[in-house]
Short mmCIF file of C-alpha atoms in Angstrom, two decimals:
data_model
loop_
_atom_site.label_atom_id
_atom_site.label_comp_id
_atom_site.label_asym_id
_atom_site.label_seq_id
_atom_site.Cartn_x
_atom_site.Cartn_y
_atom_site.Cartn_z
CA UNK A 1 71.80 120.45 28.24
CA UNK A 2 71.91 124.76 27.94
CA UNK A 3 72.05 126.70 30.64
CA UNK A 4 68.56 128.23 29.55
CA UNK A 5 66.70 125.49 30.29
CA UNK A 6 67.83 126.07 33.91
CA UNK A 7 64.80 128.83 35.69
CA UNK A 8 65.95 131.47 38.53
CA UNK A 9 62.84 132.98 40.39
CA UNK A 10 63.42 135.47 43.31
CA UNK A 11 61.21 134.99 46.58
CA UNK A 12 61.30 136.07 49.73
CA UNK A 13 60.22 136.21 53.51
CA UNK A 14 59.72 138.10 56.39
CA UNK A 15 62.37 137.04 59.67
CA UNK A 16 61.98 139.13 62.35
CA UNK A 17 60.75 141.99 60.82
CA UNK A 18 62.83 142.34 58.07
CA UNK A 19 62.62 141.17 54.39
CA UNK A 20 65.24 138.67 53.64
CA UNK A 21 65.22 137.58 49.38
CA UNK A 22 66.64 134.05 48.31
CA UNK A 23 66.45 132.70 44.45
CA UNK A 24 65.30 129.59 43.62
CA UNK A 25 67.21 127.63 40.37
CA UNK A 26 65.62 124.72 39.08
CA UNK A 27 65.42 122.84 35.85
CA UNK A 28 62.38 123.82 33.30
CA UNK A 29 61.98 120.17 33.50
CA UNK A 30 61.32 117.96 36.12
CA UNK A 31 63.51 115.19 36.49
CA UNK A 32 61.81 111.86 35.28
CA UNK A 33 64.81 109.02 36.79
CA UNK A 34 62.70 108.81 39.68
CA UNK A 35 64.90 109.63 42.37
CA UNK A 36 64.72 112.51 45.33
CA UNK A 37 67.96 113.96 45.78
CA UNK A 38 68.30 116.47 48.55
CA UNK A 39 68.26 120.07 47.32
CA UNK A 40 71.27 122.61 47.72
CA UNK A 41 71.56 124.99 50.11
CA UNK A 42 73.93 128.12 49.32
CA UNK A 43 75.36 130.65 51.39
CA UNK A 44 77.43 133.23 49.91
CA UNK A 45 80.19 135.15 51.77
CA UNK A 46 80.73 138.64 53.52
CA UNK A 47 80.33 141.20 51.32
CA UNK A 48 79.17 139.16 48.62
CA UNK A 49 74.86 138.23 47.64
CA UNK A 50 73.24 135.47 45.81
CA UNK A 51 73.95 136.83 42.54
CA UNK A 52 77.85 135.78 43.15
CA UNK A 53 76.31 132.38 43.68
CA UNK A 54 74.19 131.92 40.57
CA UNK A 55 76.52 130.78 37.73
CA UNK A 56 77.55 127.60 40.45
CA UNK A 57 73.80 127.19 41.40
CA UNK A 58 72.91 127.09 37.50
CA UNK A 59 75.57 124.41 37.18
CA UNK A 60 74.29 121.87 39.60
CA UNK A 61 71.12 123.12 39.70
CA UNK A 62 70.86 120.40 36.11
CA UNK A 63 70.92 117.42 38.85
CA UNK A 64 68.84 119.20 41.39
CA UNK A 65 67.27 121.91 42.58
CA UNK A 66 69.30 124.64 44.52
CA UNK A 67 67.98 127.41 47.26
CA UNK A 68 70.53 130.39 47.05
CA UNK A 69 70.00 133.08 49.91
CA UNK A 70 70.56 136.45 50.09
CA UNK A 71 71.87 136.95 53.94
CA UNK A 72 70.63 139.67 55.84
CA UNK A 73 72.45 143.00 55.00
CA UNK A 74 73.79 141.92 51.84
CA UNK A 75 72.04 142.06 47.98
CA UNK A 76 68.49 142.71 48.35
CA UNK A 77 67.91 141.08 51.89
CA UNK A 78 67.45 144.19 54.39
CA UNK A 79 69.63 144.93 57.08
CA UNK A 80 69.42 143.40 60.72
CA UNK A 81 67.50 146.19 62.92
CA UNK A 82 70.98 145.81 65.39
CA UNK A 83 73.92 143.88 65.20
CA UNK A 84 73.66 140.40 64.58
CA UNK A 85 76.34 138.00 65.98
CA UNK A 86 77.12 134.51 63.89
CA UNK A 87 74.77 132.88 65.84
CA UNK A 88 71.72 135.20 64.72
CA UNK A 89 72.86 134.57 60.96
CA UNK A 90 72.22 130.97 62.05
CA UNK A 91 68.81 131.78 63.21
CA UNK A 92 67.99 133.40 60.20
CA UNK A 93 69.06 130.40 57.73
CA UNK A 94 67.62 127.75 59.46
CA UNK A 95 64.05 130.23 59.65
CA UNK A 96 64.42 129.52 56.29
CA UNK A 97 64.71 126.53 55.82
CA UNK A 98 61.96 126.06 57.96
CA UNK A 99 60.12 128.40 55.49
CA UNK A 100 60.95 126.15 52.85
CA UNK A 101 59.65 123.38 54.58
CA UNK A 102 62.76 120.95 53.73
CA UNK A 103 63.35 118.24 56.16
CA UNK A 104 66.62 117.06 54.52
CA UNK A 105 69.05 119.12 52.14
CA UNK A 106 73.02 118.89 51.13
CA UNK A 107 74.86 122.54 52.03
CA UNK A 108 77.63 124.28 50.45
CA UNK A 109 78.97 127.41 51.80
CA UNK A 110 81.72 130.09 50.84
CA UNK A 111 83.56 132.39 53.26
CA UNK A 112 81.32 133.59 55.49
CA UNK A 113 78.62 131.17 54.31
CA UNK A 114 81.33 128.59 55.98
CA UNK A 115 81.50 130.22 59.23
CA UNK A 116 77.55 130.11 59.59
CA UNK A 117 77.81 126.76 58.20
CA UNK A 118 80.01 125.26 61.12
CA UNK A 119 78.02 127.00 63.81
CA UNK A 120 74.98 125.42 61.94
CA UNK A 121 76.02 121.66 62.17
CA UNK A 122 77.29 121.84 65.78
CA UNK A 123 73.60 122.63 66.68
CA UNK A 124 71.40 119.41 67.18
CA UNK A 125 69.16 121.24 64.30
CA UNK A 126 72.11 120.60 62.26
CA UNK A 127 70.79 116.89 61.87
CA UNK A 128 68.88 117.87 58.58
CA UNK A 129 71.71 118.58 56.94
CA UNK A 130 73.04 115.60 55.30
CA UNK A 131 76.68 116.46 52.47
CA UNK A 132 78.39 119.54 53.71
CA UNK A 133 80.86 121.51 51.22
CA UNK A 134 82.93 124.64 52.85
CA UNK A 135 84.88 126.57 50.06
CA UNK A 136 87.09 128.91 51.47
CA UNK A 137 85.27 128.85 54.54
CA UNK A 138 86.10 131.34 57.55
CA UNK A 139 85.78 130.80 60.96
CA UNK A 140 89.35 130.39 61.87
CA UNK A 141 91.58 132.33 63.92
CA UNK A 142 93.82 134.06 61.87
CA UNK A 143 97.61 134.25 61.90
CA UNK A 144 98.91 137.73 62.73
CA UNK A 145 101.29 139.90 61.46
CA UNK A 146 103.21 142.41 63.41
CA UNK A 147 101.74 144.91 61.31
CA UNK A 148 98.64 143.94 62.20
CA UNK A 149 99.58 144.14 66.32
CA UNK A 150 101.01 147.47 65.27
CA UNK A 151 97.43 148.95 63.79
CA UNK A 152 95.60 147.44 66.50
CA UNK A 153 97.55 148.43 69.46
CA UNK A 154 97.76 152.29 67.69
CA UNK A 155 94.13 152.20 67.91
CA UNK A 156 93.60 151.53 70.88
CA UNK A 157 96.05 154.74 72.13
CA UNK A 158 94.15 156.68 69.92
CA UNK A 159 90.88 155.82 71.52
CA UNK A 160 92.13 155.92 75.13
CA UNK A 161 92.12 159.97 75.65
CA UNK A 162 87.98 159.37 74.78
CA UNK A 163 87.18 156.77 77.64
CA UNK A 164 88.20 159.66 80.26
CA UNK A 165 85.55 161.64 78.80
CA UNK A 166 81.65 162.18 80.12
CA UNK A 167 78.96 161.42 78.13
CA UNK A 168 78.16 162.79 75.46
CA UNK A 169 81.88 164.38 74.49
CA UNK A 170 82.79 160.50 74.48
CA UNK A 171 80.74 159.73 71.79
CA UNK A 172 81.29 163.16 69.52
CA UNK A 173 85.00 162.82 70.48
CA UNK A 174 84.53 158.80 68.80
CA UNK A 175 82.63 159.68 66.22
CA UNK A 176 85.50 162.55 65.15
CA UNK A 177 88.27 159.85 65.43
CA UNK A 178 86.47 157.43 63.26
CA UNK A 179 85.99 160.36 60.76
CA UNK A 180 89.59 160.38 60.07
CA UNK A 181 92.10 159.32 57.57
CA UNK A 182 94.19 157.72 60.35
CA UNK A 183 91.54 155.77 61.83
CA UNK A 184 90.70 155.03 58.48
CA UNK A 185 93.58 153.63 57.79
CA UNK A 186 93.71 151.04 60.52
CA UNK A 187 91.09 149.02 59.07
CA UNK A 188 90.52 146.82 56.86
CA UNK A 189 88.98 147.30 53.63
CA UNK A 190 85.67 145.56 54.66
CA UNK A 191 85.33 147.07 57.72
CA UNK A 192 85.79 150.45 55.95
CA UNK A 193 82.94 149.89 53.35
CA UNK A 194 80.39 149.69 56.38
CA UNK A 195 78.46 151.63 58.40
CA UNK A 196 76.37 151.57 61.55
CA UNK A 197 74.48 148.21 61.72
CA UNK A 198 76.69 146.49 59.66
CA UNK A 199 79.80 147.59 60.42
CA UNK A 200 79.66 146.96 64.20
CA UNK A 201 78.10 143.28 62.73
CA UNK A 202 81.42 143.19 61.10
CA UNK A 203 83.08 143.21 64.23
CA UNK A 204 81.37 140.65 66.05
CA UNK A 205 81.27 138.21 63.79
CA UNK A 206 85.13 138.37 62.96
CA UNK A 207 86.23 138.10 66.29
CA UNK A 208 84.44 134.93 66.94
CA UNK A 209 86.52 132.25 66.17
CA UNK A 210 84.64 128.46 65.88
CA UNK A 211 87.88 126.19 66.23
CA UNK A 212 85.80 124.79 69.51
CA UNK A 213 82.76 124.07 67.37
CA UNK A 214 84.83 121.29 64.95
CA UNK A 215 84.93 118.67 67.64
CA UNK A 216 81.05 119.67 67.58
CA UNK A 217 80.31 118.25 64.19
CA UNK A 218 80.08 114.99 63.14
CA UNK A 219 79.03 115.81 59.53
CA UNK A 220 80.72 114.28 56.34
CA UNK A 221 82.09 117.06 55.27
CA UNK A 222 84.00 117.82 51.79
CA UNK A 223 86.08 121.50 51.90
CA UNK A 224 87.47 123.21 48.34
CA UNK A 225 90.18 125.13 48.77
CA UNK A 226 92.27 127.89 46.22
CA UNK A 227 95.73 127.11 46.52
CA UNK A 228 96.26 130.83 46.56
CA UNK A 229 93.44 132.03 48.88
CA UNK A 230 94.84 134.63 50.71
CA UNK A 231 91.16 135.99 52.45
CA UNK A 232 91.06 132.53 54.07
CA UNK A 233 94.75 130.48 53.35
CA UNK A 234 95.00 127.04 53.37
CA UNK A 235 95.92 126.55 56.27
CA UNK A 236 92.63 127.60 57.32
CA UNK A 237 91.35 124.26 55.50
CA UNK A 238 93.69 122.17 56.91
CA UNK A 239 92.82 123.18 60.45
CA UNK A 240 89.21 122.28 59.91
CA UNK A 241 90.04 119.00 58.40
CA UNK A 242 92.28 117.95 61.52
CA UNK A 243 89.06 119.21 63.83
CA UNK A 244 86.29 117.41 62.04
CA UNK A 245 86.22 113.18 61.60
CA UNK A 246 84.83 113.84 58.72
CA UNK A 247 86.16 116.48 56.82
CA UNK A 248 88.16 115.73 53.72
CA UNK A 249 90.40 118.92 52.20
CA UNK A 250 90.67 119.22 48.09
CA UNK A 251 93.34 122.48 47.21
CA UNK A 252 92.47 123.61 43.38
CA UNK A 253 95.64 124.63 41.77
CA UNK A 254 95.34 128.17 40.43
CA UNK A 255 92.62 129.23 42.66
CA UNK A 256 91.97 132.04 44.71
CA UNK A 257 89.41 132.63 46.88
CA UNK A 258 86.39 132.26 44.69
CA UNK A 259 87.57 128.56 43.47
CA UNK A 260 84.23 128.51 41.85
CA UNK A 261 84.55 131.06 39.72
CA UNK A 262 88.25 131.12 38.98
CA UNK A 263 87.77 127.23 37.72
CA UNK A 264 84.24 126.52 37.43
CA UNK A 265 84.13 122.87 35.78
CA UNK A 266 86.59 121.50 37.78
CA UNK A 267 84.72 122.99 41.13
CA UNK A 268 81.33 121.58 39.55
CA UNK A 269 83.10 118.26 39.10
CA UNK A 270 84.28 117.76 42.35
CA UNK A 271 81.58 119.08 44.25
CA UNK A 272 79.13 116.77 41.71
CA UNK A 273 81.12 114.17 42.26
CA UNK A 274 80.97 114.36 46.16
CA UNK A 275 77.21 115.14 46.07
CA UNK A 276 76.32 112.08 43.95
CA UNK A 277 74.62 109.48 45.83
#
């Protein structure tokens, strides 16, 4: 079977005043075995959109159908009308899914699609979600450098002149410090791409860490790592594996982290595999 008999149509709908866009990918044909399998869920990562999703949802979407969203801010969704937190990307997907009127489905989720993902399940709503695969998935608190305690702590002298300021030379005094190289310099690359909405989103979702949501979560659970992930290491993995019952941990050789794209077949396989009833 060709990957042109698999359809991708674009939809969308309204959440909270905004217009958030998801694709539906589907066989041409319906299935005639005469089984229901759960559909797919996707949720792509920070920075990323559907379209990063589509050549995986294309490959399983030949054993069912799978739901690939745009999240708010990112591809053609719009952005949030203020800062979201983790918890109001949760709102949004399960809004969704509401709008899509599914009362079961299977979930896989990359990067930041994982972090969203493990707030999701430790919710009672999370009951409708039956096979669970994280790939790279963030959410866990990071191990620091001392470069990284070096940038952060710099930062904060540079801002501390400001705070003895009134109102409104605080903020134009800010707002000149952010404009510079320096300040520049102290952040990381995503966090420099952004601005307004988004970048203070950034912020808040990155510094909420879910390790106290695993014990939350009672979900089989199936998580694909790249041995050479350096967004979101292994370790990362192996630290939601020992939280969650359930979790199993598979490291692809070779991998970075986008495991399904550096070695798509062998991702496919696994995931199929897992996802088979």
């Amino acid at each position: 079977m060709s990957l042109s008999e698999i359809i991708v149509s674009e939809h969308s709908f309204d959440y909270q005043g905004i217009r958030l866009y998801w694709d539906q990918v589907s066989r041409a044909e319906a299935t005639t075995d005469g089984s229901q399998k759960n559909p797919i869920i996707i949720l792509h990562g920070w920075g990323a959109s559907k379209k990063v999703m589509r050549p995986l949802a294309q490959m399983l979407a030949h054993h069912r159908d799978c739901y690939v969203l745009d999240l708010a801010g990112f591809g053609n969704s719009e952005e949030p009308k203020q800062a979201w937190c983790v918890d109001d990307y949760v709102d949004s997907v399960i809004a969704w899914a509401e709008h899509l009127h599914l009362v079961e489905f299977d979930l896989l989720a990359h990067s930041y699609g994982g972090r969203i993902s493990l707030k999701l399940l430790s919710r009672s709503w999370g009951s409708r979600v039956q096979k669970v695969i994280i790939t790279g998935g963030a959410g866990m608190k990071p191990r620091r450098s001392l470069r990284y305690y070096y940038r952060k702590y710099l930062a904060k002298t540079l801002k501390a002149p400001f705070a003895l300021l009134p109102e409104p030379l605080k903020t134009k005094g800010l707002e000149r410090l952010r404009a510079t190289d320096l300040w520049k310099s102290l952040g990381s690359s995503d966090y420099s791409a952004l601005s307004g909405v988004m970048r203070e989103t950034f912020v808040r979702s990155v510094t909420e860490f879910l390790e106290s949501s695993l014990p939350k979560i009672t979900h089989e659970m199936l998580l694909i790592w790249g041995e050479q992930d350096e967004a979101t290491p292994v370790y990362q993995g192996k630290r939601i594996e020992a939280g969650i019952p359930g979790a199993a941990l598979v490291i692809i050789d070779g991998c970075g982290h986008y495991a399904f794209l550096d070695k798509p077949k062998q991702f496919v396989a696994i995931a199929e595999a897992y996802l088979s009833p």
